Coordinates of C-alpha atoms in Angstrom, one line a residue:
X1 CA 164.9 250.7 40.6
X2 CA 163.0 248.0 38.6
X3 CA 159.9 248.2 36.2
X4 CA 161.1 251.6 34.4
X5 CA 162.1 249.8 31.1
X6 CA 159.0 248.2 29.3
X7 CA 159.3 246.5 26.1
X8 CA 156.5 245.1 23.9
X9 CA 157.6 243.0 21.4
X10 CA 155.6 242.9 17.8
X11 CA 156.5 240.5 14.8
X12 CA 157.1 243.3 11.9
X13 CA 160.4 245.0 11.3
X14 CA 159.4 248.2 13.0
X15 CA 160.6 249.3 16.4
X16 CA 159.2 252.6 18.1
X17 CA 161.0 254.3 21.0
X18 CA 159.5 256.8 23.4
X19 CA 162.7 258.2 25.3
X20 CA 160.8 261.2 26.4
X21 CA 157.1 260.3 27.7
X22 CA 158.4 258.9 30.8
X23 CA 157.4 261.4 34.4
X24 CA 158.9 259.0 37.2
X25 CA 161.4 260.8 39.5
X26 CA 163.7 258.2 41.5
X27 CA 163.6 258.8 45.3
X28 CA 167.1 259.6 46.0
X29 CA 167.1 262.1 42.9
X30 CA 163.4 263.9 43.2
X31 CA 163.7 266.1 46.5
X32 CA 166.9 267.7 44.4
X33 CA 164.5 269.4 41.6
X34 CA 162.9 272.3 42.4
X35 CA 160.0 271.0 41.9
X36 CA 158.4 267.9 40.2
X37 CA 156.2 269.6 38.2
X38 CA 159.4 271.7 36.6
X39 CA 161.2 268.5 36.6
X40 CA 158.3 267.1 34.2
X41 CA 157.5 270.1 32.5
X42 CA 159.7 269.2 29.0
X43 CA 158.1 265.8 28.7
X44 CA 157.0 264.6 25.4
X45 CA 153.5 264.8 26.6
X46 CA 150.9 262.0 25.6
X47 CA 153.3 260.6 22.6
X48 CA 152.5 256.9 23.8
X49 CA 149.1 257.6 23.7
X50 CA 149.4 259.3 20.3
X51 CA 150.9 256.1 19.0
X52 CA 148.9 253.4 21.3
X53 CA 147.9 252.0 17.4
X54 CA 151.4 250.9 16.7
X55 CA 151.2 247.4 18.5
X56 CA 147.9 246.7 16.3
X57 CA 150.4 247.1 13.4
X58 CA 152.7 244.7 14.6
X59 CA 155.3 247.1 15.7
X60 CA 157.6 246.8 18.6
X61 CA 157.5 249.7 21.5
X62 CA 160.1 250.4 23.7
X63 CA 159.5 252.8 26.7
X64 CA 161.4 254.3 29.4
X65 CA 159.2 255.6 32.4
X66 CA 162.0 258.1 33.6
X67 CA 161.9 261.5 33.3
X68 CA 164.5 263.2 30.9
X69 CA 165.2 265.5 33.6
X70 CA 167.2 262.5 35.7
X71 CA 168.8 261.1 32.3
X72 CA 168.0 262.0 28.9
X73 CA 168.5 258.7 27.1
X74 CA 168.4 260.4 23.6
X75 CA 171.6 262.2 24.6
X76 CA 175.1 261.3 23.6
X77 CA 176.8 259.5 26.6
X78 CA 179.6 261.4 26.7
X79 CA 177.9 264.2 27.2
X80 CA 179.1 265.7 23.8
X81 CA 176.6 268.2 22.0
X82 CA 174.4 266.8 19.4
X83 CA 173.8 270.3 18.1
X84 CA 177.0 272.3 18.5
X85 CA 176.5 276.0 18.5
X86 CA 172.9 275.7 19.4
X87 CA 171.1 275.9 22.8
X88 CA 170.3 272.3 23.4
X89 CA 169.6 270.2 26.7
X90 CA 172.3 267.9 28.1
X91 CA 172.6 264.0 29.4
X92 CA 171.6 265.2 32.8
X93 CA 169.8 268.4 32.4
X94 CA 170.6 271.4 34.3
X95 CA 167.7 273.5 33.4
X96 CA 164.4 273.2 31.1
X97 CA 163.9 274.2 27.8
X98 CA 163.4 277.8 28.8
X99 CA 166.3 278.3 30.7
X100 CA 164.7 277.6 34.3
X101 CA 167.3 275.8 37.1
X102 CA 165.8 272.1 37.4
X103 CA 167.9 271.9 40.6
X104 CA 167.8 273.7 44.3
X105 CA 170.9 275.1 45.1
X106 CA 173.8 273.2 45.9
X107 CA 172.0 270.0 44.4
X108 CA 172.8 269.4 40.6
X109 CA 174.5 266.0 39.8
X110 CA 178.4 265.8 40.1
X111 CA 179.9 263.4 37.6
X112 CA 179.4 260.4 40.2
X113 CA 175.9 261.0 39.9
X114 CA 175.5 261.4 36.2
X115 CA 177.7 258.3 35.9
X116 CA 174.9 256.3 38.1
X117 CA 172.4 257.5 36.0
X118 CA 174.1 256.7 32.8
X119 CA 174.6 253.0 34.0
X120 CA 171.1 252.5 35.5
X121 CA 169.1 254.0 32.8
X122 CA 170.9 255.0 29.5
X123 CA 172.9 252.0 28.8
X124 CA 170.1 249.2 29.6
X125 CA 167.5 251.6 27.5
X126 CA 169.9 251.0 24.5
X127 CA 170.8 247.6 25.2
X128 CA 167.2 246.8 24.9
X129 CA 167.0 248.8 21.4
X130 CA 170.3 246.6 20.3
X131 CA 168.3 243.3 21.4
X132 CA 165.5 244.1 19.7
X133 CA 167.5 245.3 16.3
X134 CA 169.1 241.4 16.7
X135 CA 166.0 239.8 16.9
X136 CA 164.0 241.5 14.5
X137 CA 167.1 241.5 12.0
X138 CA 167.3 237.8 12.2
X139 CA 163.8 237.4 10.8
X140 CA 163.7 240.2 8.6
X141 CA 166.1 241.7 5.7
X142 CA 165.3 245.3 7.0
X143 CA 164.4 247.1 10.3
X144 CA 163.4 250.5 10.6
X145 CA 163.6 252.2 14.0
X146 CA 161.4 255.0 14.8
X147 CA 162.0 257.6 17.4
X148 CA 158.8 259.1 18.8
X149 CA 158.8 262.8 20.0
X150 CA 156.9 266.2 20.4
X151 CA 158.2 269.4 21.9
X152 CA 156.1 272.6 22.4
X153 CA 155.6 274.7 19.0
X154 CA 157.6 277.7 20.3
X155 CA 160.6 277.9 22.6
X156 CA 162.7 280.7 22.3
X157 CA 165.6 279.5 23.8
X158 CA 165.8 276.5 21.5
X159 CA 164.5 277.6 17.9
X160 CA 163.0 280.7 16.2
X161 CA 159.6 281.1 15.6
X162 CA 157.3 278.6 15.5
X163 CA 158.3 275.1 14.7
X164 CA 157.0 273.1 11.7
X165 CA 154.5 270.5 13.0
X166 CA 156.1 267.3 11.7
X167 CA 160.1 267.6 11.9
X168 CA 161.6 264.5 10.5
X169 CA 165.3 263.7 11.5
X170 CA 167.8 261.6 9.4
X171 CA 170.9 263.5 10.4
X172 CA 170.9 264.8 6.9
X173 CA 170.0 261.4 5.1
X174 CA 172.7 259.4 7.0
X175 CA 171.0 257.2 9.6
X176 CA 168.9 255.7 7.0
X177 CA 168.1 255.7 3.2
X178 CA 167.8 259.1 1.7
X179 CA 164.6 258.2 -0.3
X180 CA 163.0 256.6 2.8
X181 CA 163.6 259.8 4.5
X182 CA 162.1 261.8 2.0
X183 CA 159.0 259.6 1.5
X184 CA 158.2 259.9 5.0
X185 CA 158.4 263.6 5.0
X186 CA 156.1 264.0 1.7
X187 CA 153.5 262.0 3.9
X188 CA 153.6 264.7 6.4
X189 CA 153.8 267.6 3.9
X190 CA 151.0 266.1 1.8
X191 CA 148.6 266.6 5.2
X192 CA 149.0 270.3 4.6
X193 CA 150.7 271.3 8.0
X194 CA 154.2 272.6 7.8
X195 CA 156.7 270.0 7.5
X196 CA 160.6 270.0 7.2
X197 CA 163.4 266.9 6.9
X198 CA 166.4 267.7 8.8
X199 CA 165.7 271.1 9.9
X200 CA 166.4 272.3 13.7
X201 CA 166.1 268.3 15.0
X202 CA 167.4 266.3 12.6
X203 CA 167.8 263.3 15.1
X204 CA 169.4 262.5 18.6
X205 CA 171.6 259.8 19.7
X206 CA 169.0 257.1 19.5
X207 CA 168.9 257.4 15.3
X208 CA 172.7 258.6 15.2
X209 CA 174.0 255.7 16.9
X210 CA 171.7 253.0 15.8
X211 CA 170.7 253.8 12.2
X212 CA 173.3 252.1 10.1
X213 CA 171.6 251.9 6.9
X214 CA 174.4 249.9 5.4
X215 CA 173.7 247.1 7.4
X216 CA 169.9 247.4 7.0
X217 CA 169.0 249.4 10.2
X218 CA 167.2 252.6 9.0
X219 CA 166.7 254.8 11.6
X220 CA 164.5 258.0 11.7
X221 CA 163.2 260.4 14.2
X222 CA 159.8 262.5 14.3
X223 CA 159.5 265.3 16.4
X224 CA 156.0 266.7 16.4
X225 CA 155.0 270.3 17.8
X226 CA 152.7 270.1 20.2
X227 CA 149.6 271.9 18.3
X228 CA 150.0 269.1 15.8
X229 CA 147.8 266.9 18.4
X230 CA 146.6 269.3 21.3
X231 CA 145.0 271.9 22.4
X232 CA 148.2 273.9 23.1
X233 CA 148.3 277.6 24.1
X234 CA 151.5 278.9 22.1
X235 CA 154.2 280.7 23.9
X236 CA 155.6 279.9 27.9
X237 CA 153.5 277.8 30.0
X238 CA 153.3 277.1 33.8
X239 CA 152.2 274.5 36.1
X240 CA 148.2 276.0 35.8
X241 CA 148.0 275.2 32.1
X242 CA 150.7 272.7 31.1
X243 CA 150.4 269.8 29.9
X244 CA 146.9 270.0 28.3
X245 CA 144.9 267.1 28.7
X246 CA 145.0 264.5 26.1
X247 CA 142.1 264.1 24.1
X248 CA 141.8 261.4 21.5
X249 CA 139.4 263.0 19.3
X250 CA 141.1 266.0 18.9
X251 CA 144.3 263.9 18.1
X252 CA 142.6 261.9 15.7
X253 CA 143.6 264.0 12.5
X254 CA 147.1 263.4 13.5
X255 CA 146.6 259.9 14.3
X256 CA 145.5 259.3 10.6
X257 CA 149.0 260.7 9.6
X258 CA 150.8 258.8 11.8
X259 CA 149.3 255.7 10.9
X260 CA 150.1 256.5 7.0
X261 CA 153.8 257.4 8.3
X262 CA 154.1 253.8 10.0
X263 CA 152.8 252.4 7.0
X264 CA 155.0 253.7 5.0
X265 CA 157.8 252.4 7.3
X266 CA 156.5 248.8 7.4
X267 CA 156.2 248.8 3.2
X268 CA 159.9 250.0 3.2
X269 CA 161.0 247.5 5.5
X270 CA 159.0 244.3 4.4
X271 CA 160.0 245.2 0.5
X272 CA 163.6 244.3 -0.2

């Protein structure tokens, strides 16, 4: 399959990744799912639209069109859990966030299927990230890798209660300079919306694997609760009410905050 990976190069030392906004279900996989709607339910809806301004700031944008239900490029390729002891989806998820089976009986991926998907999508995605880090490190002393996500505000199988609107992840300040992570979270907190640093979501495979602050690659994850930029009905969803259409006017306050966040990322990277 071609055309699933998009890289838009920018000149400034900021890379923004969109690992979960894809909705494509390859033909050889699509019929194995219970339904295409269910397979797309846990998409990070409209996050790429939310950050549409980032290209004009000079950032590099990396986007996969493949649905996370096919393979999650933000999971450890070995299959090891990023959150031991907590519920979380796997490299090739078998259920939705709410625990509903994704595959028809007898059709879940076997080890060979997972290996093929890893080779076709996971490995090239991360090679693209590595290539862009190398390109920008040749021109800049520091580079920031920003992993852009969103999730429904209430998912009892994954976390208790309402998730904060802003969830900044640095894996306990190991994937980037500690002060940088604290500064990003402070911008979020100043918005008046609930925020946390290294709470339930402290960064997935992308930031943990590529973040090397000792080598001037500083990686951070931003997990937004959907209510921060969508007219989200809190609680369970189905195909009749999810996803809520993107409304740029409704999302504008969030966009303003994210512009400040990305501005801080660039200021950090460009000031040695």
